[in-house]
Coordinates of C-alpha atoms and ligand atoms in Angstrom, one line a residue:
X126 CA 19.1 -15.2 4.1
X127 CA 15.6 -16.7 4.2
X128 CA 15.6 -20.4 4.8
X129 CA 14.0 -22.3 1.8
X130 CA 10.5 -23.3 2.6
X131 CA 9.2 -26.6 1.6
X132 CA 5.7 -26.6 0.3
X133 CA 5.1 -29.9 1.9
X134 CA 5.9 -28.7 5.5
X135 CA 2.8 -28.2 7.7
X136 CA 2.5 -24.6 8.7
X137 CA 1.0 -22.7 11.5
X138 CA 0.5 -18.9 12.0
X139 CA -1.8 -16.5 13.9
X140 CA -4.4 -15.5 11.1
X141 CA -6.0 -12.4 12.7
X142 CA -4.4 -9.0 12.9
X143 CA -2.0 -8.3 15.6
X144 CA -3.3 -6.5 18.6
X145 CA -6.1 -7.2 20.9
X146 CA -9.6 -8.4 19.9
X147 CA -12.5 -10.4 21.2
X148 CA -11.4 -13.5 19.1
X149 CA -8.1 -14.4 17.5
X150 CA -7.5 -17.2 15.2
X151 CA -4.5 -19.6 14.9
X152 CA -4.5 -21.5 11.6
X153 CA -2.7 -24.6 10.7
X154 CA -2.4 -26.4 7.3
X155 CA -0.8 -29.4 6.2
X156 CA -1.3 -33.0 5.0
X157 CA -2.8 -35.7 7.1
X158 CA -3.3 -33.5 10.2
X159 CA -6.4 -35.1 11.6
X160 CA -4.6 -37.1 14.3
X161 CA -2.5 -34.2 15.3
X162 CA -5.6 -31.9 15.5
X163 CA -7.3 -34.4 17.8
X164 CA -4.2 -34.6 20.1
X165 CA -4.0 -30.8 20.3
X166 CA -7.7 -30.4 21.0
X167 CA -7.9 -33.3 23.4
X168 CA -10.6 -35.0 21.3
X169 CA -11.3 -36.1 17.7
X170 CA -12.7 -33.3 15.7
X171 CA -15.7 -33.9 13.2
X172 CA -15.1 -32.3 9.9
X173 CA -16.3 -28.7 9.6
X174 CA -18.0 -28.8 13.0
X175 CA -17.2 -26.2 15.7
X176 CA -16.0 -28.0 18.7
X177 CA -15.6 -26.4 22.0
X178 CA -12.2 -27.5 23.5
X179 CA -9.4 -26.8 25.9
X180 CA -6.0 -26.5 24.7
X181 CA -3.3 -27.3 27.3
X182 CA 0.4 -26.8 27.5
X183 CA 2.9 -29.6 27.9
X184 CA 2.4 -29.6 31.8
X185 CA -1.4 -30.0 31.3
X186 CA -2.2 -26.4 32.3
X187 CA -4.8 -24.8 30.3
X188 CA -3.8 -22.2 27.8
X189 CA -7.2 -21.2 26.4
X190 CA -10.7 -22.7 26.0
X191 CA -12.1 -22.0 22.4
X192 CA -13.6 -23.4 19.3
X193 CA -11.7 -25.8 16.8
X194 CA -12.8 -26.4 13.4
X195 CA -11.1 -29.0 11.2
X196 CA -11.5 -28.9 7.4
X197 CA -10.2 -32.0 5.9
X198 CA -8.5 -31.8 2.5
X199 CA -9.4 -30.9 -0.2
X200 CA -12.3 -28.9 1.2
X201 CA -10.4 -26.2 2.9
X202 CA -8.9 -22.7 2.0
X203 CA -5.5 -24.3 1.2
X204 CA -6.8 -27.5 -0.3
X205 CA -4.8 -29.4 2.6
X206 CA -6.1 -30.3 5.9
X207 CA -6.8 -27.0 7.7
X208 CA -7.3 -26.6 11.5
X209 CA -8.6 -23.2 12.9
X210 CA -8.5 -22.4 16.5
X211 CA -10.8 -19.6 17.6
X212 CA -9.3 -18.4 20.9
X213 CA -9.4 -15.2 23.0
X214 CA -7.9 -12.4 20.8
X215 CA -4.8 -11.4 22.8
X216 CA -1.4 -11.4 21.4
X217 CA 0.2 -13.5 24.2
X218 CA -2.4 -16.2 24.3
X219 CA -2.4 -16.6 20.5
X220 CA 1.5 -16.8 20.6
X221 CA 1.2 -19.4 23.4
X222 CA -1.1 -21.5 21.2
X223 CA 1.4 -21.2 18.2
X224 CA 4.2 -22.3 20.6
X225 CA 2.0 -25.2 21.9
X226 CA 1.3 -26.4 18.4
X227 CA 5.0 -26.4 17.5
X228 CA 6.0 -28.2 20.9
X229 CA 3.3 -30.8 20.5
X230 CA 4.3 -31.4 16.9
X231 CA 7.9 -32.2 18.0
X232 CA 6.7 -34.4 21.0
X233 CA 6.9 -38.3 20.2
X234 CA 3.7 -40.1 20.0
X235 CA 3.2 -43.8 21.1
X236 CA 5.5 -45.2 18.5
X237 CA 8.2 -42.7 19.6
X238 CA 8.0 -40.5 16.5
X239 CA 7.2 -36.8 16.4
X240 CA 3.5 -36.2 15.9
X241 CA 3.8 -33.6 13.2
X242 CA 7.5 -33.4 12.1
X243 CA 8.5 -30.3 10.2
X244 CA 5.6 -28.2 11.5
X245 CA 6.9 -24.7 11.2
X246 CA 5.8 -20.9 11.3
X247 CA 4.1 -19.9 7.9
X248 CA 5.8 -17.4 5.7
X249 CA 3.7 -14.3 4.6
X250 CA 1.1 -15.3 2.1
X251 CA 1.9 -19.0 2.5
X252 CA -1.7 -20.1 3.1
X253 CA -2.8 -18.4 -0.1
X254 CA 0.1 -19.6 -2.0
X255 CA -0.8 -23.2 -1.1
X256 CA -4.4 -22.5 -2.1
X257 CA -3.0 -21.4 -5.4
X258 CA -0.7 -24.4 -5.7
X259 CA -3.6 -26.7 -4.9
X260 CA -5.8 -24.9 -7.6
X261 CA -8.2 -23.4 -5.1
X262 CA -7.7 -20.1 -6.9
X263 CA -5.5 -18.7 -9.7
X264 CA -2.8 -16.1 -9.2
X265 CA -5.1 -13.0 -10.1
X266 CA -7.5 -14.3 -7.5
X267 CA -4.8 -14.8 -4.9
X268 CA -3.7 -11.2 -5.5
X269 CA -7.3 -10.1 -5.0
X270 CA -7.3 -11.6 -1.5
X271 CA -4.4 -9.3 -0.7
X272 CA -6.2 -6.4 -2.4
X273 CA -9.3 -7.0 -0.4
X274 CA -7.4 -7.0 2.9
X275 CA -5.6 -3.8 1.9
X276 CA -8.7 -2.1 0.4
X277 CA -8.7 1.6 1.4
X278 CA -12.1 2.5 0.1
X279 CA -15.4 0.6 -0.2
X280 CA -15.2 0.8 -3.9
X281 CA -11.6 -0.9 -3.8
X282 CA -13.0 -3.6 -1.5
X283 CA -15.9 -4.4 -3.8
X284 CA -13.9 -4.5 -6.9
X285 CA -11.2 -6.8 -5.2
X286 CA -14.1 -9.0 -4.5
X287 CA -15.1 -9.0 -8.1
X288 CA -11.5 -10.1 -8.9
X289 CA -11.6 -12.7 -6.3
X290 CA -14.8 -14.1 -7.8
X291 CA -12.8 -14.3 -11.1
X292 CA -13.9 -11.2 -13.1
X293 CA -10.4 -10.7 -14.6
X294 CA -9.3 -14.4 -14.5
X295 CA -12.4 -15.7 -16.3
X296 CA -12.1 -13.3 -19.1
X297 CA -8.3 -13.9 -19.3
X298 CA -9.0 -17.6 -19.5
X299 CA -11.7 -17.2 -22.1
X300 CA -9.5 -15.2 -24.4
X301 CA -6.6 -17.6 -23.9
X302 CA -9.0 -20.4 -24.9
X303 CA -9.9 -18.7 -28.0
X304 CA -6.2 -18.1 -28.6
X305 CA -5.5 -21.9 -28.2
X306 CA -8.1 -22.6 -30.9
X307 CA -6.4 -20.3 -33.3
X308 CA -3.0 -21.6 -32.4
X309 CA -4.1 -25.2 -33.0
X310 CA -5.5 -24.0 -36.4
X311 CA -2.2 -22.2 -37.4
X312 CA 0.0 -25.0 -36.1
X313 CA -2.1 -27.5 -38.2
X314 CA -1.8 -25.4 -41.1
X315 CA 2.0 -25.4 -40.8
X316 CA 1.9 -29.2 -41.6
X317 CA 0.2 -28.5 -45.0
X318 CA 2.1 -25.6 -46.3
X319 CA 0.9 -25.8 -49.8
X320 CA -2.8 -25.2 -48.7
X321 CA -2.1 -22.6 -45.9
X322 CA -3.8 -19.6 -47.4
X323 CA -7.1 -21.2 -48.2
X324 CA -6.9 -23.1 -45.1
X325 CA -6.8 -19.9 -43.0
X326 CA -9.3 -18.2 -45.1
X327 CA -11.8 -20.9 -44.7
X328 CA -11.4 -21.0 -41.0
X329 CA -11.8 -17.1 -40.9
X330 CA -8.6 -16.7 -38.9
X331 CA -8.3 -13.0 -39.6
X332 CA -11.7 -11.9 -38.3
X333 CA -11.3 -14.2 -35.4
X334 CA -8.0 -12.6 -34.5
X335 CA -9.5 -9.2 -34.9
X336 CA -12.4 -10.2 -32.5
X337 CA -9.7 -11.4 -30.0
X338 CA -8.0 -8.1 -30.3
X339 CA -11.2 -6.3 -29.5
X340 CA -11.7 -8.4 -26.5
X341 CA -8.2 -7.8 -25.3
X342 CA -8.7 -4.1 -25.8
X343 CA -11.9 -4.2 -23.6
X344 CA -10.2 -6.2 -20.9
X345 CA -7.1 -4.0 -20.9
X346 CA -9.3 -0.9 -20.6
X347 CA -10.9 -2.4 -17.6
X348 CA -7.6 -3.7 -16.0
X349 CA -6.3 -0.1 -16.4
X350 CA -9.2 1.2 -14.3
X351 CA -8.7 -1.6 -11.8
X352 CA -5.0 -0.7 -11.4
X353 CA -5.9 2.8 -10.7
X354 CA -8.5 1.8 -8.2
X355 CA -6.0 -0.5 -6.5
X356 CA -2.9 1.6 -6.6
X357 CA -4.6 5.0 -6.2
X358 CA -3.9 8.2 -7.8
X359 CA -0.9 10.3 -6.6
X360 CA -1.8 14.0 -6.7
X361 CA 0.8 16.8 -6.0
X362 CA -0.3 20.3 -5.4
X363 CA 2.4 22.6 -6.6
X364 CA 2.7 26.3 -7.4
X365 CA 4.2 29.6 -6.1
X366 CA 4.3 30.4 -2.4
X367 CA 1.1 32.0 -0.9
X368 CA -1.2 30.9 -3.9
X369 CA -3.2 28.9 -1.4
X370 CA -1.8 25.4 -2.0
X371 CA -2.0 24.4 1.6
X372 CA -5.5 25.9 1.9
X373 CA -6.7 24.0 -1.1
X374 CA -4.9 20.8 0.2
X375 CA -6.8 21.2 3.6
X376 CA -10.1 21.9 1.7
X377 CA -9.7 18.6 -0.4
X378 CA -8.6 16.4 2.4
X379 CA -11.2 18.1 4.8
X380 CA -8.9 18.6 7.6
X381 CA -6.1 21.1 8.8
X382 CA -3.1 19.1 8.1
X383 CA -1.0 21.8 6.4
X384 CA -0.1 25.0 8.0
X385 CA -1.8 28.0 6.4
X386 CA -0.2 31.4 6.9
X387 CA 0.0 34.6 4.9
X388 CA 3.9 34.3 5.2
X389 CA 5.3 32.8 2.0
X390 CA 7.4 29.7 2.4
X391 CA 5.6 28.1 5.3
X392 CA 5.3 24.6 3.9
X393 CA 8.8 23.3 3.9
X394 CA 8.2 19.8 3.4
X395 CA 5.7 17.5 1.7
X396 CA 2.6 16.8 3.6
X397 CA 0.5 13.7 2.4
X398 CA -3.0 12.3 3.0
X399 CA -5.0 9.7 1.3
X400 CA -8.6 10.7 0.5
X401 CA -11.3 8.9 -1.4
X402 CA -12.9 10.6 -4.4
X403 CA -15.7 8.6 -5.9
X404 CA -14.1 5.6 -4.2
X405 CA -10.8 6.0 -5.8
X406 CA -8.0 6.4 -3.3
X407 CA -6.2 9.6 -4.0
X408 CA -2.9 10.5 -2.3
X409 CA -2.7 14.2 -2.1
X410 CA 0.6 15.7 -1.5
X411 CA 1.2 19.5 -0.6
X412 CA 4.5 20.8 -1.3
X413 CA 6.7 23.7 -0.6
X414 CA 6.0 26.8 -2.8
X415 CA 8.1 26.9 -6.0
X416 CA 10.1 30.0 -6.1
X417 CA 13.8 30.6 -7.2
X418 CA 15.3 33.1 -4.8
X419 CA 15.1 31.6 -1.3
X420 CA 17.9 32.5 1.1
X421 CA 16.7 29.9 3.6
X422 CA 18.6 26.6 3.0
X423 CA 15.7 24.5 4.5
X424 CA 13.2 26.1 2.2
X425 CA 15.6 25.5 -0.8
X426 CA 15.7 21.7 0.0
X427 CA 11.9 21.8 0.3
X428 CA 11.6 23.4 -3.1
X429 CA 13.9 20.7 -4.6
X430 CA 11.7 18.0 -2.9
X431 CA 8.7 19.7 -4.6
X432 CA 10.2 19.3 -8.0
X433 CA 11.1 15.6 -7.1
X434 CA 7.5 15.1 -6.0
X435 CA 6.3 16.4 -9.3
X436 CA 8.3 13.9 -11.1
X437 CA 6.3 10.8 -10.0
X438 CA 2.9 12.4 -9.7
X439 CA 0.0 11.0 -11.6
X440 CA -1.6 14.4 -11.7
X441 CA 0.0 17.7 -10.8
X442 CA -2.4 20.3 -9.6
X443 CA -0.8 23.7 -10.5
X444 CA -2.4 26.1 -8.1
X445 CA -2.2 29.7 -9.2
X446 CA -3.5 32.8 -7.6
X447 CA -6.2 34.8 -9.3
X448 CA -5.6 37.9 -7.2
X449 CA -2.2 38.2 -8.6
X450 CA -2.9 37.2 -12.2
X451 CA -2.2 40.8 -13.3
X452 CA 1.1 41.2 -11.4
X453 CA 4.0 40.9 -13.9
X454 CA 6.5 39.4 -11.4
X455 CA 3.9 36.7 -10.5
X456 CA 3.1 36.1 -14.0
X457 CA 6.8 35.7 -14.8
X458 CA 7.4 33.2 -12.0
X459 CA 4.4 31.3 -13.2
X460 CA 5.8 31.3 -16.7
X461 CA 9.1 29.9 -15.3
X462 CA 7.1 27.0 -13.6
X463 CA 5.2 26.4 -17.0
X464 CA 8.6 26.0 -18.7
X465 CA 10.0 23.7 -16.2
X466 CA 6.9 21.6 -16.1
X467 CA 7.1 21.3 -20.0
X468 CA 10.9 20.8 -19.9
X469 CA 10.1 17.7 -17.5
X470 CA 7.6 16.3 -20.0
X471 CA 4.9 16.6 -17.4
X472 CA 2.5 18.9 -19.2
X473 CA 0.0 16.2 -19.9
X474 CA -0.3 15.5 -16.1
X475 CA -1.0 19.1 -15.1
X476 CA -4.4 20.4 -14.0
X477 CA -4.3 24.3 -13.8
X478 CA -6.4 25.6 -10.9
X479 CA -6.8 29.3 -10.2
X480 CA -7.5 29.9 -6.6
X481 CA -9.1 32.8 -4.5
X482 CA -11.9 33.4 -7.0
X483 CA -13.9 34.7 -3.9
X484 CA -11.5 37.7 -3.8
X485 CA -11.6 38.9 -7.3
X486 CA -14.1 40.6 -9.6
X487 CA -14.4 38.2 -12.5
X488 CA -15.8 41.0 -14.6
X489 CA -12.4 42.6 -14.5
X490 CA -10.9 41.8 -17.7
X491 CA -7.2 41.6 -16.2
X492 CA -8.5 38.5 -14.3
X493 CA -8.1 36.2 -17.1
X494 CA -7.8 32.5 -16.5
X495 CA -8.9 31.2 -19.8
X496 CA -10.8 27.9 -19.4
X497 CA -8.8 26.8 -16.2
X498 CA -10.8 25.8 -13.2
X499 CA -11.4 28.6 -10.7
X500 CA -11.9 27.7 -7.1
X501 CA -11.9 29.2 -3.7
X502 CA -10.1 27.2 -1.0
X503 CA -11.8 29.5 1.5
X504 CA -15.5 29.1 0.4
X505 CA -15.0 25.7 -1.3
X506 CA -16.5 27.0 -4.5
X507 CA -15.4 24.9 -7.4
X508 CA -13.9 22.1 -5.3
X509 CA -16.1 19.4 -6.8
X510 CA -15.1 20.4 -10.3
X511 CA -11.4 20.0 -9.2
X512 CA -12.1 16.6 -7.7
X513 CA -13.9 15.4 -11.0
X514 CA -11.1 16.9 -13.1
X515 CA -8.5 15.0 -11.0
X516 CA -10.0 11.8 -11.6
X517 CA -10.5 12.5 -15.4
X518 CA -6.9 13.6 -15.7
X519 CA -5.7 10.4 -14.2
X520 CA -7.6 8.4 -16.7
X521 CA -10.5 7.3 -14.4
X522 CA -13.7 6.6 -16.4
X523 CA -15.3 3.7 -14.7
X524 CA -18.3 4.1 -12.5
X525 CA -19.0 1.5 -9.6
X526 CA -20.5 -1.6 -10.9
X527 CA -18.3 -4.0 -12.9
X528 CA -15.0 -2.6 -11.8
X529 CA -12.5 -5.1 -10.6
X530 CA -9.1 -4.5 -9.2
X531 CA -6.1 -5.3 -11.1
X532 CA -2.3 -4.7 -10.9
X533 CA 0.3 -3.0 -13.1
X534 CA 1.6 -6.6 -14.0
X535 CA -1.9 -7.6 -15.3
X536 CA -2.1 -4.4 -17.4
X537 CA 1.5 -5.1 -18.7
X538 CA 0.7 -8.7 -19.5
X539 CA -2.6 -7.6 -21.4
X540 CA -0.6 -5.0 -23.3
X541 CA 1.9 -7.4 -24.5
X542 CA -0.7 -10.1 -25.4
X543 CA -2.5 -7.3 -27.4
X544 CA 0.6 -6.3 -29.2
X545 CA 1.4 -9.9 -30.2
X546 CA -2.1 -10.5 -31.5
X547 CA -1.8 -7.1 -33.4
X548 CA 1.5 -8.3 -34.9
X549 CA -0.2 -11.7 -35.8
X550 CA -2.9 -9.8 -37.5
X551 CA -0.5 -7.7 -39.4
X552 CA 1.3 -10.7 -40.8
X553 CA -1.9 -12.5 -41.7
X554 CA -3.4 -9.5 -43.4
X555 CA -0.2 -8.9 -45.4
X556 CA -0.6 -12.4 -46.7
X557 CA 3.0 -13.2 -46.3
X558 CA 3.7 -16.8 -46.1
X559 CA 5.6 -16.7 -42.9
X560 CA 3.1 -18.7 -40.9
X561 CA 5.7 -19.7 -38.4
X562 CA 6.0 -16.0 -37.4
X563 CA 2.2 -15.8 -36.9
X564 CA 2.4 -18.9 -34.9
X565 CA 5.2 -17.5 -32.7
X566 CA 3.2 -14.2 -32.1
X567 CA 0.2 -16.3 -31.0
X568 CA 2.4 -18.3 -28.7
X569 CA 3.7 -15.3 -27.1
X570 CA 0.3 -13.7 -26.7
X571 CA -0.8 -16.9 -25.0
X572 CA 2.2 -16.8 -22.6
X573 CA 1.4 -13.4 -21.6
X574 CA -2.1 -14.1 -20.9
X575 CA -1.1 -17.2 -18.9
X576 CA 1.0 -14.8 -16.6
X577 CA -2.1 -13.3 -15.3
X578 CA -3.6 -16.5 -13.9
X579 CA -0.2 -17.8 -13.1
X580 CA 0.1 -20.6 -15.6
X581 CA 3.5 -19.3 -16.9
X582 CA 4.8 -17.2 -14.2
X583 CA 8.4 -17.3 -13.3
X584 CA 9.1 -18.3 -9.8
X585 CA 10.8 -15.1 -8.7
X586 CA 7.6 -13.2 -9.6
X587 CA 5.6 -15.6 -7.5
X588 CA 7.9 -15.0 -4.6
X589 CA 7.4 -11.3 -5.0
X590 CA 3.6 -11.6 -5.1
X591 CA 3.2 -13.9 -2.0
X592 CA 5.8 -12.2 0.2
X593 CA 3.7 -9.0 0.3
X594 CA 1.0 -10.8 2.1
X595 CA 0.6 -10.7 5.8
X596 CA 1.4 -13.7 7.9
X597 CA -1.4 -16.1 8.4
X598 CA -2.9 -15.3 4.9
Ligands
GDP630 P1 0.4 28.3 0.1 O1 1.8 29.0 0.5 O2 0.4 28.3 -1.4 O3 0.3 27.0 0.7 O4 -0.7 29.2 0.5 P2 -1.6 29.1 1.9 O5 -2.6 28.0 1.8 O6 -0.6 29.1 3.1 O7 -2.4 30.5 1.8 C1 -1.8 31.7 1.6 C2 -2.7 32.8 1.9 O8 -3.7 32.8 1.1 C3 -3.3 32.6 3.4 O9 -3.4 33.9 3.9 C4 -4.7 32.1 3.0 O10 -5.8 32.5 4.0 C5 -5.0 32.8 1.7 N1 -5.9 32.0 0.9 C6 -5.8 30.7 0.5 N2 -6.8 30.4 -0.3 C7 -7.7 31.3 -0.5 C8 -9.0 31.6 -1.1 O11 -9.4 30.7 -1.7 N3 -9.4 32.9 -1.0 C9 -8.8 33.8 -0.3 N4 -9.4 35.0 -0.3 N5 -7.7 33.7 0.3 C10 -7.1 32.4 0.3

């Protein structure tokens, strides 16, 4: 079991990525660390100045020579005293520096007391958690730090920066403030029950609530886009064997990852690759061809896995073969797939794509694909339309500027806030006198909004958020 970690303990960790690099950083954070920092670096450190110093082990032998920067509280990343040591970026030397920090912390000073009792290794995300605890950033911004580090595309990185700058938090806070005003109004009215209707009318409570709902709708729409950008879109290519799923997959991801052969049933397992379409991370998964009668037990398992993959896809690209559109057996098998997709409630998520348009005569009336997309994995014709349709089917509407990253929990909190405001509007509009219930709806809406920036987040949720950070962040 994980040891309970005291937020007052000083902490230390390697802050740069593991592996070798020109420079590596060891970071410490804690209260009243100036003395310790001076002992470690062999000289007092001027605040926020890069000081060239030598760090030695307990025997006096040099571990490394590098730069030390001391950021006194509260002007630091965590809001506590922070020391950053920029050393040579090798994993061994950085670990030796961390070990030296820990051993020096335990060493007694002139008054026989340890220099920095309780210095310990930082848990993942603990520096950022402290920044949050010390009001350096709010919870949505702290999450944006992790999103920026994890960003898989330039668009995702820019959007995470916007969240870090407060694009989500500021609007959530502004809406919360407007809610507070209304709550105050309603709570005050509760004290004067005989006047409540006129009171609310005079204060234009209803139009103000409606304006609030509109703002929540707008923010919710943006947050949904931001969550798509952060989490990416999971796309599964499915269809009968030999329709060209693997070829289309390769054409979309731009490499020869999946095996393409004229022999049906070659793709037996799922192959996945993340690509960027308009900056949105799209995880494309190729699957084993869907057919009923396979004698091969390995292929049968593959087919079952295909269906399982379809269940949690955001978009299912159902690849069909134009060259066999007129073949009754093929059409029957496609009808079976359509029925199973509909049965699984997945019809909304399906994008039908007819492949091999290069090999058919479109003037031939038997080649009827309705208004479905027609592509050729071989020539690349129609691929851009497939990419655009994929994004649209997943609900992506945003374009570049103004998008900020968000998480499913933000979307969920906004949905709840919006629902409570909607219920409050319903009660006000109905003119029923249950003003306590309106007050309660507004309180719940306020709580839900507070979860976004972390004002009312239960501790277990906090643990879950910060534990997904890397060490040293
Ligand atoms: P899968 O079993 O559905 O993954 O299909 P494959 O990608 O392995 O392709 C099956 C066969 O169809 C191979 O011989 C491919 O070369 C051929 N094929 C795939 N896409 C196209 C296309 O757009 N046009 C033509 N003419 N042939 C294609």
